[in-house]
Coordinates of C-alpha atoms in Angstrom, one line a residue:
X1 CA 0.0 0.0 0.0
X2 CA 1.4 3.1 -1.0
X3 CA 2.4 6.1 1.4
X4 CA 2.6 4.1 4.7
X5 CA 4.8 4.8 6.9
X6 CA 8.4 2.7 7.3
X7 CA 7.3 1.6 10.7
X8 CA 4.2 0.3 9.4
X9 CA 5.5 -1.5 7.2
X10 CA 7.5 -3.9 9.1
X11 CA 9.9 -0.9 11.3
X12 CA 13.2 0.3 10.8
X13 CA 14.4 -2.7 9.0
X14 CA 12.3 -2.1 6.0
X15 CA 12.7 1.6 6.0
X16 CA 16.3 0.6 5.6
X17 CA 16.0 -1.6 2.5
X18 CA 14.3 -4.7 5.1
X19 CA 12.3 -7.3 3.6
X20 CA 8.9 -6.2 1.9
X21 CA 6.5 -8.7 3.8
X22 CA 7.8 -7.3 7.1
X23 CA 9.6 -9.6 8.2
X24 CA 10.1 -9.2 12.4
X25 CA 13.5 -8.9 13.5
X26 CA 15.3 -9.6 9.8
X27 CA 18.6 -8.7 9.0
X28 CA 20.6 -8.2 6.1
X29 CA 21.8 -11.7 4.6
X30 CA 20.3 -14.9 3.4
X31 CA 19.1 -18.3 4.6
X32 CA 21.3 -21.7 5.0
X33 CA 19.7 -23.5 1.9
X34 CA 18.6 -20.3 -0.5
X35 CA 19.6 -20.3 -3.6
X36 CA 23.1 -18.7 -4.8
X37 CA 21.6 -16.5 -7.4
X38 CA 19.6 -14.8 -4.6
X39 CA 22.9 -14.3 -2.9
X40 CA 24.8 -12.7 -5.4
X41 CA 21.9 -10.2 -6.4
X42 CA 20.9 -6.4 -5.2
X43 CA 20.9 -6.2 -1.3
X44 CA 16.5 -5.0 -2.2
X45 CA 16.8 -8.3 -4.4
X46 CA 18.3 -10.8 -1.6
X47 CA 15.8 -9.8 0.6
X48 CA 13.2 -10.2 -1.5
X49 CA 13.7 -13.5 -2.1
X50 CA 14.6 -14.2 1.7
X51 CA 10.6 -12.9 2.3
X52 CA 9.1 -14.9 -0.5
X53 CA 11.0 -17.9 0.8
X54 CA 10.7 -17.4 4.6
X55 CA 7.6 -15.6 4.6
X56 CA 7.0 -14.4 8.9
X57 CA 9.7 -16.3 10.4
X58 CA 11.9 -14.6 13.0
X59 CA 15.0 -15.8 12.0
X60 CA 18.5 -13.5 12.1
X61 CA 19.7 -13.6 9.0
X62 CA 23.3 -12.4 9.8
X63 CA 26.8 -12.2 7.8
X64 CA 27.6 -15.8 9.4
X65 CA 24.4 -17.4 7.7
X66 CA 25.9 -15.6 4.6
X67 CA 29.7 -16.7 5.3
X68 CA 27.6 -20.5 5.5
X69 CA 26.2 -20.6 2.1
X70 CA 30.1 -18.6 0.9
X71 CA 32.3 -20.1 2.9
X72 CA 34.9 -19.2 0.6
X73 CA 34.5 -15.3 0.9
X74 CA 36.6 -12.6 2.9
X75 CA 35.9 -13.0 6.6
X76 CA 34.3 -16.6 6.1
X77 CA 33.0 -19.5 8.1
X78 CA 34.0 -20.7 11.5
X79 CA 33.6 -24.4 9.6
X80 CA 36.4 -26.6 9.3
X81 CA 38.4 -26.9 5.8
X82 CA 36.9 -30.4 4.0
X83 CA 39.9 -33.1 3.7
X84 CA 39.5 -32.3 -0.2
X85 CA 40.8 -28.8 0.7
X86 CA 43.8 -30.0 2.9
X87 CA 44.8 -32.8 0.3
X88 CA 45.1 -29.6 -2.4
X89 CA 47.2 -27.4 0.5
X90 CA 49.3 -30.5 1.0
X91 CA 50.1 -30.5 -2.7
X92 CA 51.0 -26.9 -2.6
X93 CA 52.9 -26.8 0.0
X94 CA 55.1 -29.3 -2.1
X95 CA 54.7 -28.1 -5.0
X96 CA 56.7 -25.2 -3.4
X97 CA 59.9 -27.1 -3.8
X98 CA 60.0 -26.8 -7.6
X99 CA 60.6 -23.1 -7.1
X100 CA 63.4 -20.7 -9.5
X101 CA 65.8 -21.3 -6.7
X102 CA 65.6 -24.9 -5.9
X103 CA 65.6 -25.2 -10.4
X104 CA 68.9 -23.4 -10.5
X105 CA 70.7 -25.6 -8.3
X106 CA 69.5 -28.3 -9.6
X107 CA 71.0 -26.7 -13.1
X108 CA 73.7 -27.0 -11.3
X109 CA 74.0 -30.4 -10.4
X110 CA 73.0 -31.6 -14.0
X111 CA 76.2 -29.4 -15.2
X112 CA 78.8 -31.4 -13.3
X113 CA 78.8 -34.4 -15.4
X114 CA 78.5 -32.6 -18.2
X115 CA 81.0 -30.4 -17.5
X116 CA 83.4 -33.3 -16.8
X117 CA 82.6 -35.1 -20.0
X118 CA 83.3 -31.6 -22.3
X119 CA 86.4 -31.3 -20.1
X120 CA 88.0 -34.2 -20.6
X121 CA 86.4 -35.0 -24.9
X122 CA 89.5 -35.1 -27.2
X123 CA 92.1 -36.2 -24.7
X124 CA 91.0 -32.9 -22.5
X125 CA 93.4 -30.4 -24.0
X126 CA 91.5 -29.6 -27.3
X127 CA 90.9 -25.7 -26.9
X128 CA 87.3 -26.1 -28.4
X129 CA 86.3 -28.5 -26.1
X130 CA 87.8 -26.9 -23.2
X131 CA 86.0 -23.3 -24.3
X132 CA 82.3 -25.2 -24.1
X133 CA 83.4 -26.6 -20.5
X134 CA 84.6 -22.8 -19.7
X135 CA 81.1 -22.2 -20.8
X136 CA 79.4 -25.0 -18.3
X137 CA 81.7 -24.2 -15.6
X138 CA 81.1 -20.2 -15.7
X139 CA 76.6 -20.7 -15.9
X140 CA 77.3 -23.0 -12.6
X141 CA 79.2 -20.1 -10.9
X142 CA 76.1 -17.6 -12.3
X143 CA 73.8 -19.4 -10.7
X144 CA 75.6 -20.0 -7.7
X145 CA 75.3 -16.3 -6.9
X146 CA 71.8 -16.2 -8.2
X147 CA 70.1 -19.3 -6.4
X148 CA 70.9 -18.2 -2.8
X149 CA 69.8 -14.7 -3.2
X150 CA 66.5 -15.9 -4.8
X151 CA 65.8 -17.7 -2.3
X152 CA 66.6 -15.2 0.7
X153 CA 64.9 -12.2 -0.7
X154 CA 61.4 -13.9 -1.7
X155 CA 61.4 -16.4 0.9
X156 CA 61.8 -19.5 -1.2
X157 CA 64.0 -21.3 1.7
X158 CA 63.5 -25.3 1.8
X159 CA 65.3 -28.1 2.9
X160 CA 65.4 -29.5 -0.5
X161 CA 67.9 -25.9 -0.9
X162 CA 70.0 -26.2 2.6
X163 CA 71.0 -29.8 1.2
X164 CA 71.4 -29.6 -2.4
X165 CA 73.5 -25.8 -2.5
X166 CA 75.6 -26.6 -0.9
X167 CA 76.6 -29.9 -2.4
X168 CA 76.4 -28.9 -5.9
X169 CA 78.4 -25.8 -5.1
X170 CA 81.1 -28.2 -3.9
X171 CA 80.6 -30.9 -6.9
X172 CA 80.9 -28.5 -9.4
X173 CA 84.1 -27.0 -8.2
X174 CA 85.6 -30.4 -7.0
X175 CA 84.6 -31.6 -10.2
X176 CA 86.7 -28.9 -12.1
X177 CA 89.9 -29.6 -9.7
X178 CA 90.1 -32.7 -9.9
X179 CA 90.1 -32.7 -13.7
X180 CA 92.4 -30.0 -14.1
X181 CA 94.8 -32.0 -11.6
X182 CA 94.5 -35.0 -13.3
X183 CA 95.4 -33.7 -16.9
X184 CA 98.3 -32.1 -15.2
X185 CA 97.2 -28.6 -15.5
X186 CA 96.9 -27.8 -12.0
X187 CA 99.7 -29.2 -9.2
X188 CA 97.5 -32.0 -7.0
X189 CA 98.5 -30.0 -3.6
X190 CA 96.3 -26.8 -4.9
X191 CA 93.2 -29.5 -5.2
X192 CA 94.0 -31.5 -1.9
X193 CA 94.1 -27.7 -0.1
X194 CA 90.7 -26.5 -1.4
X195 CA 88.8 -29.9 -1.4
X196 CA 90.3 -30.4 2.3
X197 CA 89.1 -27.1 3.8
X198 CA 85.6 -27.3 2.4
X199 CA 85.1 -30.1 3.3
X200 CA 86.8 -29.7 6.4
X201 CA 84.6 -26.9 7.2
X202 CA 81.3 -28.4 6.1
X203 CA 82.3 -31.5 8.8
X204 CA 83.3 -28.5 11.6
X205 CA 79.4 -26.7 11.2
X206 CA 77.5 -30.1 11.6
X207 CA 79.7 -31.0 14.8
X208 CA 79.3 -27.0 16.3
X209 CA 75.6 -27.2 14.8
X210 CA 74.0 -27.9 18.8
X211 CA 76.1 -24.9 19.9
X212 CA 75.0 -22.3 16.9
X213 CA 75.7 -21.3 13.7
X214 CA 78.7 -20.2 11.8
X215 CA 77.9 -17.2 9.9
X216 CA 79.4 -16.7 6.4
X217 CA 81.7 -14.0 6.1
X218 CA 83.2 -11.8 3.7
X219 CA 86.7 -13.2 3.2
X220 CA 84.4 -16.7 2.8
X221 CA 82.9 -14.8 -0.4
X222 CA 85.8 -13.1 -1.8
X223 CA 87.2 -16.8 -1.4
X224 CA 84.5 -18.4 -3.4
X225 CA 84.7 -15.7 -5.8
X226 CA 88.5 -15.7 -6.6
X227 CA 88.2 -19.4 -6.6
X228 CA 86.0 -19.0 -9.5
X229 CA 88.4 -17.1 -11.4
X230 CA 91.1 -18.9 -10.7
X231 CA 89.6 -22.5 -11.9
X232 CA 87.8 -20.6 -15.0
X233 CA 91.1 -18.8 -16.4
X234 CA 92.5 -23.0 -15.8
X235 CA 90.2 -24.2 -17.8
X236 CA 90.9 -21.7 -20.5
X237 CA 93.8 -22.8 -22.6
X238 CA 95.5 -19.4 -22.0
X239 CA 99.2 -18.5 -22.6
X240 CA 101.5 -15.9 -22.7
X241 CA 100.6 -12.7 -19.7
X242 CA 97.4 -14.6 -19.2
X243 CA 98.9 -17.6 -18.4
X244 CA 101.1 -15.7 -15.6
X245 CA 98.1 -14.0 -14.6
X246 CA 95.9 -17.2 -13.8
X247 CA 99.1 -18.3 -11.4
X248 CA 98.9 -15.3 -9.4
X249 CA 95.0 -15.3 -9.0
X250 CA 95.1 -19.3 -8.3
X251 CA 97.8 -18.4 -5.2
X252 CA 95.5 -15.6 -3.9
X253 CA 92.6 -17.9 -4.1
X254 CA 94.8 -20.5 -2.4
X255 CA 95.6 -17.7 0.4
X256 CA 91.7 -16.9 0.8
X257 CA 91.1 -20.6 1.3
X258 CA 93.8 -21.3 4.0
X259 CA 93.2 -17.6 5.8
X260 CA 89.3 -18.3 6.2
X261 CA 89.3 -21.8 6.9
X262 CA 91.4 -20.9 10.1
X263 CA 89.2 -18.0 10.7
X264 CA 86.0 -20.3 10.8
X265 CA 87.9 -23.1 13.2
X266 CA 88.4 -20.4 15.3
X267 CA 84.8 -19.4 15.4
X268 CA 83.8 -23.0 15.6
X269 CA 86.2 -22.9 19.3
X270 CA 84.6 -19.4 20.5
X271 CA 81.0 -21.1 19.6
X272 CA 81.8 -24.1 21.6
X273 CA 83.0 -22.3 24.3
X274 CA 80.4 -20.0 24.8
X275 CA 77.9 -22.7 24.4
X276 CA 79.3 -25.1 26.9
X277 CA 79.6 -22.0 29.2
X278 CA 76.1 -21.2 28.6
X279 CA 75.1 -24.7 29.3
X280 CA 76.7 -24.5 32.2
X281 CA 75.5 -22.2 34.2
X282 CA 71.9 -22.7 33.5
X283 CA 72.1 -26.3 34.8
X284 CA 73.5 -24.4 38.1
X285 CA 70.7 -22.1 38.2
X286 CA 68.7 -24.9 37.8
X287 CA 70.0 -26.8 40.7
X288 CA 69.8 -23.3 43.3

């Protein structure tokens, strides 16, 4: 009937867009069970439907009735997620592993015995052959800086990447010493050096591992990068100044290795000290 009042009409919840057959007491929202289409309409439309459907009844139609028929909206249900929904969060949650990161070690890994086999083709002096395994060697290194980084800065961190860096960081440079060594490019005492202090210190952080970590510092880095340099110009067939020049950068590499490896075995002491100190003295104030 027109011109009557709001109040009349079912009171202030119809004079504020309420249902038209009055209904006492309803709020904005819908009804467990009503259809979607009535859901997704106009607020005037919703409500509407709500009275045709529910005509008189007193029930509060609130946003958790709505959040019922949507659970998946913002601010949903207090429901529980179905086990289909934590079987697909499962398989995210590992799907996470195959991230840019994790890919680029992995790179790295599939390098090393190609990188041996283009290293040692043609009785392993061929300057070709020896320019392709520059080439394998050098997108190792690239990716060595790159994976770590990646995987810091947009918090793509997983076990599957604590293990596997680390290793193929090791194989592929083990992989190039050894090689270089054995076709008698490279004395055998430079490899034993290197290979023995990282894996030297890789053994010390495991057995210091219950008392802290060893932080990596920057002679560590300026190590791994002269390294680099030193085993790429190798595996370039260079002579004349650039021979002469590899030699020097090899011994300053060599230098890096010995000076930081000491450095970390003393941190591994002051770490063990400290925590067998710390150790110590809480059991005492545990005991008073």
């Amino acid at each position: 009937m027109t011109g009557v009042p709001a109040s009349a009409a079912g009171g202030p919840s119809a004079a504020k867009g309420g249902p038209v057959g009055g209904v006492p007491g309803a709020a904005s929202g819908a009804v467990p069970g009503t259809p979607s289409d009535a859901v997704s309409g106009t607020a005037g439309e919703a409500r509407a439907s709500v009275a045709a459907v529910v005509p008189g009844a007193g029930v509060a139609l609130g946003p958790t009735v709505v959040s019922e028929v949507s659970p998946d909206r913002e601010g949903g249900s207090d429901t529980k997620p179905s086990p289909g929904k934590k079987i697909a969060a499962a398989a995210v949650n590992q799907a996470s592993v195959w991230n840019i990161a994790n890919l680029l070690t992995m790179l790295r890994l599939v390098l090393v015995p190609g990188f041996v086999a283009l290293m040692l083709a043609d009785g392993g002096h061929d300057p070709a052959w020896r320019s392709f395994a520059w080439a394998a060697f050098s997108v190792a290194m690239i990716t060595d800086l790159f994976d770590g980084h990646l995987a810091r800065t947009y918090n793509l961190v997983t076990d599957f990447g604590k293990i596997a860096d680390p290793i193929a960081d090791k194989a592929i440079m083990g992989a190039a010493l050894v090689c270089l060594s054995a076709l008698g490019d490279l004395p055998w005492w430079v490899t034993i050096v290197i290979l023995g202090r990282e894996l030297g210190i890789t053994l010390l952080r495991f057995l210091v591992i219950r008392y802290g970590v060893i932080p990596a510092s920057r002679g560590g880095k300026l190590k791994t990068l002269s390294q680099g340099i030193a085993v790429g110009m190798y595996i370039l067939m260079l002579t004349g100044w650039l021979a002469t020049a590899r030699f020097w950068v090899m011994a300053v590499a060599v230098v890096l290795t010995v000076a930081t490896g000491l450095d970390y075995v003393r941190q591994a002491i002051v770490l063990r000290r400290q925590g067998i100190a710390e150790r110590k003295a809480a059991l005492e104030e545990a005991e008073a």
